[in-house]
Short mmCIF file of C-alpha atoms and ligand atoms in Angstrom, two decimals:
data_model
loop_
_atom_site.label_atom_id
_atom_site.label_comp_id
_atom_site.label_asym_id
_atom_site.label_seq_id
_atom_site.Cartn_x
_atom_site.Cartn_y
_atom_site.Cartn_z
CA MET A 536 -0.09 0.31 0.65
CA ILE A 537 1.17 3.29 -0.45
CA ALA A 538 -1.20 5.72 0.87
CA MET A 539 -1.49 9.65 -1.30
CA PRO A 540 1.52 9.90 -4.15
CA GLU A 541 1.85 13.88 -2.96
CA ILE A 542 2.08 14.09 0.30
CA LEU A 543 4.69 12.40 2.59
CA THR A 544 4.31 10.46 5.86
CA ILE A 545 6.78 10.80 8.53
CA ALA A 546 6.07 8.57 11.33
CA VAL A 547 8.34 9.14 14.91
CA SER A 548 8.22 8.24 17.61
CA LYS A 549 6.65 9.61 20.92
CA GLY A 550 8.13 10.75 23.94
CA ARG A 551 11.76 12.00 24.13
CA ILE A 552 12.30 10.77 19.85
CA LEU A 553 9.93 13.23 19.23
CA LYS A 554 11.99 16.37 21.82
CA GLU A 555 14.89 16.14 19.66
CA SER A 556 13.57 15.13 16.04
CA LEU A 557 11.42 18.33 16.02
CA PRO A 558 14.85 20.42 16.03
CA LEU A 559 16.05 18.64 13.30
CA LEU A 560 12.75 18.94 11.24
CA ALA A 561 13.74 22.40 12.10
CA ARG A 562 16.76 23.08 10.54
CA MET A 563 14.81 21.87 7.67
CA ASP A 564 11.88 23.70 7.39
CA ILE A 565 9.61 21.37 8.63
CA VAL A 566 7.57 22.58 11.92
CA PRO A 567 4.33 20.74 12.25
CA LEU A 568 1.55 23.69 12.69
CA GLU A 569 0.61 22.23 15.90
CA ASP A 570 2.39 21.80 19.54
CA PRO A 571 3.35 18.38 19.23
CA GLU A 572 3.12 18.78 22.63
CA THR A 573 -0.45 19.64 23.07
CA SER A 574 -2.36 18.82 20.34
CA ARG A 575 -4.61 15.18 21.03
CA LYS A 576 -4.51 14.91 17.34
CA LEU A 577 -2.81 12.42 16.25
CA VAL A 578 -1.96 13.28 12.07
CA LEU A 579 -0.46 16.37 12.74
CA GLU A 580 0.28 19.06 9.27
CA THR A 581 3.03 21.07 8.99
CA ASN A 582 4.05 24.67 7.09
CA ARG A 583 4.90 22.36 3.96
CA PRO A 584 1.99 21.11 3.04
CA GLU A 585 3.47 17.84 0.83
CA ILE A 586 4.81 16.56 4.60
CA ARG A 587 2.45 14.97 7.37
CA LEU A 588 4.13 14.08 10.79
CA ILE A 589 1.96 10.86 12.87
CA VAL A 590 3.55 10.20 15.87
CA VAL A 591 3.30 6.89 17.63
CA ARG A 592 3.99 4.52 20.26
CA ALA A 593 8.70 3.27 18.95
CA THR A 594 6.95 -0.22 18.43
CA ASP A 595 4.62 1.15 15.63
CA VAL A 596 7.11 3.40 13.74
CA PRO A 597 8.70 0.31 11.59
CA VAL A 598 5.17 -1.48 11.53
CA TYR A 599 3.29 1.96 10.41
CA VAL A 600 6.55 2.15 7.35
CA GLU A 601 6.65 -1.41 6.67
CA TYR A 602 3.21 -1.09 5.84
CA GLY A 603 3.77 2.04 2.77
CA ALA A 604 1.32 3.96 4.95
CA ALA A 605 3.69 5.95 6.94
CA ASP A 606 6.87 6.68 3.27
CA ALA A 607 9.64 7.55 6.10
CA GLY A 608 9.62 7.12 10.09
CA ILE A 609 12.45 8.13 12.63
CA ALA A 610 13.04 5.50 15.93
CA GLY A 611 15.31 3.83 18.23
CA LYS A 612 18.30 0.75 17.01
CA ASP A 613 16.38 -1.08 19.80
CA VAL A 614 13.23 -0.46 18.42
CA LEU A 615 14.31 -1.87 15.32
CA LEU A 616 16.34 -4.98 16.23
CA GLU A 617 13.40 -6.31 17.89
CA TYR A 618 11.48 -5.62 14.58
CA ASP A 619 11.29 -8.26 12.53
CA GLY A 620 10.09 -7.27 8.70
CA ASP A 621 12.13 -6.82 5.69
CA GLY A 622 10.13 -3.81 4.03
CA LEU A 623 12.25 -0.73 5.51
CA TYR A 624 15.59 1.55 4.65
CA GLU A 625 17.64 2.43 7.35
CA PRO A 626 19.55 4.93 5.86
CA VAL A 627 20.95 8.00 7.83
CA ASP A 628 21.76 7.34 11.35
CA LEU A 629 20.17 10.44 13.65
CA GLY A 630 22.95 10.70 16.18
CA ILE A 631 19.60 11.18 18.82
CA ALA A 632 19.10 9.32 21.77
CA CYS A 633 22.20 7.79 22.47
CA CYS A 634 22.65 5.27 25.03
CA ARG A 635 23.30 1.48 25.48
CA LEU A 636 20.89 -2.06 25.58
CA MET A 637 23.37 -2.78 28.25
CA LEU A 638 23.36 -5.91 29.77
CA ALA A 639 22.99 -5.54 34.63
CA GLY A 640 23.22 -7.26 37.70
CA ALA A 641 22.61 -6.43 41.09
CA ARG A 642 25.65 -4.75 42.95
CA ASP A 643 25.45 -7.43 46.12
CA ARG A 644 25.23 -10.51 42.85
CA PRO A 645 26.15 -9.28 39.87
CA ASP A 646 26.00 -13.12 37.84
CA THR A 647 24.90 -16.46 38.59
CA THR A 648 26.96 -19.27 36.77
CA GLY A 649 23.43 -21.53 36.50
CA ARG A 650 20.94 -21.22 34.14
CA ALA A 651 20.12 -17.46 34.76
CA ARG A 652 16.94 -15.96 34.50
CA VAL A 653 17.25 -12.27 32.40
CA ALA A 654 13.75 -9.52 32.71
CA THR A 655 14.09 -7.50 28.95
CA LYS A 656 11.29 -5.93 26.77
CA TYR A 657 13.99 -6.85 23.85
CA VAL A 658 14.16 -10.60 24.11
CA LYS A 659 15.16 -11.06 20.18
CA THR A 660 18.24 -8.56 21.07
CA THR A 661 18.66 -11.27 24.35
CA ARG A 662 18.16 -14.37 22.97
CA ASN A 663 21.15 -13.94 20.46
CA TYR A 664 23.65 -12.48 22.75
CA PHE A 665 24.13 -14.71 25.52
CA ALA A 666 23.48 -17.88 21.51
CA GLU A 667 26.15 -15.77 20.75
CA LEU A 668 28.33 -16.54 24.03
CA GLY A 669 26.46 -20.07 23.50
CA ARG A 670 24.87 -19.37 26.88
CA GLN A 671 21.70 -20.93 27.87
CA VAL A 672 19.58 -17.89 29.93
CA GLU A 673 15.23 -18.57 30.60
CA ILE A 674 14.13 -14.39 29.44
CA ILE A 675 11.50 -12.71 31.19
CA LYS A 676 9.14 -10.36 29.07
CA LEU A 677 8.29 -7.43 30.42
CA TYR A 678 6.84 -3.63 29.18
CA GLY A 679 8.73 -1.43 31.48
CA SER A 680 10.32 -1.09 34.66
CA MET A 681 13.09 -3.57 34.00
CA GLU A 682 15.53 -2.23 36.96
CA LEU A 683 12.44 -3.35 39.41
CA ALA A 684 12.95 -7.12 38.22
CA PRO A 685 16.12 -8.00 40.66
CA ILE A 686 15.61 -6.41 43.02
CA LEU A 687 12.30 -8.50 43.69
CA ARG A 688 14.27 -11.33 42.77
CA LEU A 689 11.64 -11.88 39.59
CA ALA A 690 14.82 -12.23 37.56
CA ASP A 691 19.18 -12.51 37.77
CA LEU A 692 19.34 -9.77 34.97
CA ILE A 693 17.97 -7.12 33.44
CA VAL A 694 18.88 -6.13 29.67
CA ASP A 695 18.46 -2.05 29.27
CA LEU A 696 18.94 1.21 27.73
CA VAL A 697 21.35 2.71 30.19
CA ASP A 698 22.36 6.38 28.98
CA THR A 699 24.31 8.01 32.08
CA GLY A 700 23.43 4.68 34.40
CA GLY A 701 21.69 6.83 37.16
CA THR A 702 18.32 4.41 37.02
CA LEU A 703 20.98 1.02 38.05
CA LYS A 704 22.41 3.31 40.46
CA ALA A 705 19.75 4.26 42.04
CA ASN A 706 18.42 0.43 42.15
CA GLY A 707 21.38 -1.30 42.59
CA LEU A 708 22.11 -2.13 39.60
CA VAL A 709 25.39 -1.95 38.13
CA PRO A 710 26.72 -2.29 34.97
CA LEU A 711 28.00 -5.78 32.46
CA ASP A 712 28.06 -5.81 29.00
CA LYS A 713 26.87 -3.86 26.31
CA ILE A 714 25.37 -4.93 24.03
CA ALA A 715 24.66 -2.72 21.43
CA ASP A 716 24.91 1.54 20.58
CA ILE A 717 21.63 3.24 20.87
CA SER A 718 20.34 6.11 18.53
CA SER A 719 17.72 7.21 17.11
CA ARG A 720 17.65 6.38 13.05
CA LEU A 721 16.19 7.54 9.71
CA VAL A 722 13.64 4.53 8.29
CA VAL A 723 11.98 4.27 4.46
CA ASN A 724 9.60 1.93 2.91
CA LYS A 725 11.68 0.61 0.26
CA ALA A 726 8.02 0.79 -2.37
CA SER A 727 8.04 4.97 -1.37
CA MET A 728 11.29 5.23 -2.46
CA LYS A 729 10.53 4.19 -5.37
CA MET A 730 7.07 5.57 -5.99
CA LYS A 731 7.76 8.97 -4.47
CA GLN A 732 11.35 9.53 -5.21
CA ALA A 733 10.71 13.15 -6.37
CA LEU A 734 9.49 13.83 -2.29
CA LEU A 735 11.17 11.12 -0.51
CA LYS A 736 14.55 11.43 -2.33
CA PRO A 737 15.15 15.12 -0.81
CA PHE A 738 13.65 14.57 2.22
CA VAL A 739 16.36 11.68 3.13
CA ASN A 740 19.37 13.69 1.25
CA ASN A 741 18.50 16.85 3.69
CA LEU A 742 18.37 14.69 6.59
CA ALA A 743 21.36 12.82 5.62
CA ARG A 744 24.29 16.74 5.50
CA LEU A 745 21.90 17.73 8.41
CA VAL A 746 23.38 14.62 10.38
CA ASN A 747 26.69 14.10 8.27
CA PRO A 748 28.34 17.81 7.30
P1 ATP B 2281 6.40 3.61 24.91
O1 ATP B 2281 5.85 3.91 25.86
O2 ATP B 2281 6.25 3.48 23.91
O3 ATP B 2281 7.08 2.24 25.27
P2 ATP B 2281 9.54 4.20 26.60
O4 ATP B 2281 8.84 4.28 27.37
O5 ATP B 2281 10.45 3.17 25.56
O6 ATP B 2281 7.74 3.64 24.96
P3 ATP B 2281 11.22 6.44 25.54
O7 ATP B 2281 11.54 6.08 27.33
O8 ATP B 2281 10.87 7.79 24.79
O9 ATP B 2281 9.94 6.03 25.55
O10 ATP B 2281 11.62 5.27 24.30
C1 ATP B 2281 11.84 5.58 23.48
C2 ATP B 2281 13.22 5.70 22.85
O11 ATP B 2281 14.12 6.66 23.19
C3 ATP B 2281 13.34 4.51 23.50
O12 ATP B 2281 13.24 3.53 21.62
C4 ATP B 2281 15.23 4.12 22.88
O13 ATP B 2281 15.64 4.36 20.97
C5 ATP B 2281 15.92 5.99 23.75
N1 ATP B 2281 15.73 6.29 24.66
C6 ATP B 2281 15.41 5.86 25.90
N2 ATP B 2281 15.90 5.85 26.68
C7 ATP B 2281 16.69 6.94 26.28
C8 ATP B 2281 17.61 7.01 27.13
N3 ATP B 2281 17.78 7.14 28.61
N4 ATP B 2281 18.54 7.27 26.94
C9 ATP B 2281 18.64 8.42 25.03
N5 ATP B 2281 17.72 7.48 24.07
C10 ATP B 2281 16.57 6.79 25.24
C1 PRP B 2282 15.04 4.66 30.13
C2 PRP B 2282 15.52 3.51 30.35
C3 PRP B 2282 16.35 3.57 31.64
C4 PRP B 2282 16.53 5.09 31.16
C5 PRP B 2282 18.12 4.55 30.88
O1 PRP B 2282 13.99 4.86 31.00
O2 PRP B 2282 14.86 2.33 29.30
O3 PRP B 2282 14.73 2.87 32.98
O4 PRP B 2282 15.74 5.51 30.49
O5 PRP B 2282 19.01 5.92 31.74
P1 PRP B 2282 19.82 6.34 31.97
O6 PRP B 2282 21.22 5.32 32.44
O7 PRP B 2282 19.91 8.08 32.48
O8 PRP B 2282 18.73 6.92 34.31
P2 PRP B 2282 12.88 6.21 30.88
O9 PRP B 2282 13.68 7.15 31.48
O10 PRP B 2282 12.61 6.85 29.06
O11 PRP B 2282 11.59 5.71 31.52
P3 PRP B 2282 10.67 5.06 30.94
O12 PRP B 2282 11.67 3.68 29.53
O13 PRP B 2282 10.52 3.62 32.21
O14 PRP B 2282 9.67 5.94 30.30
#
């Protein structure tokens, strides 16, 4: 499905990625007509009649883009690593919302020797990480506040995003290993890239030049 040939629809993860994307878009002279932080609208027109933004949950960005409901999107690499799909190009590392995906454990019992229980929302990435190490673990899927799991002994280890390390420290946890560097990426629908080239290519190229001058 390629929606509206004359309009570019850009899906942006709400929250911190949206916050950090707006200044980048503004530097490309793309400014929403309403404040996305306060507007209840989910489709935001911009000062450019041919470009509109949709603001969605982080994990939904690649879904909108893969199916062509959005032509491009901005999503964290953490989300893209978890996503099983193949209708996406990932042409630009935007260098925003940077952090690390880390293995962490309790300060007083940082790791176990046996079959550890690992709590995470990043099940696929965690499974691949331990498979490469040849280590058997039990993975427990959580949807947030992973740092709580070792405190309550739900899990021995967690895999979660770390930036300043403040959340780990505040919860008696220590970082054990870095699994991946994370930043936000521009993702583009493969069919849109062909069928909306005249609109999409300048958008991708301008963004690439902006972040890699
Ligand atoms: P949702 O509410 O939809 O579950 P979320 O709580 O994961 O989403 P955010 O915390 O805004 O939403 O995170 C969105 C993205 O921002 C993550 O996918 C990641 O790429 C990046 N991110 C998350 N935490 C940090 C952090 N502490 N520092 C920098 N970037 C981060
Ligand atoms: C993210 C992440 C960690 C924290 C790490 O949570 O899930 O909990 O940031 O950042 P730090 O190392 O600088 O402390 P966020 O603040 O986005 O909260 P939420 O995902 O639970 O909403």
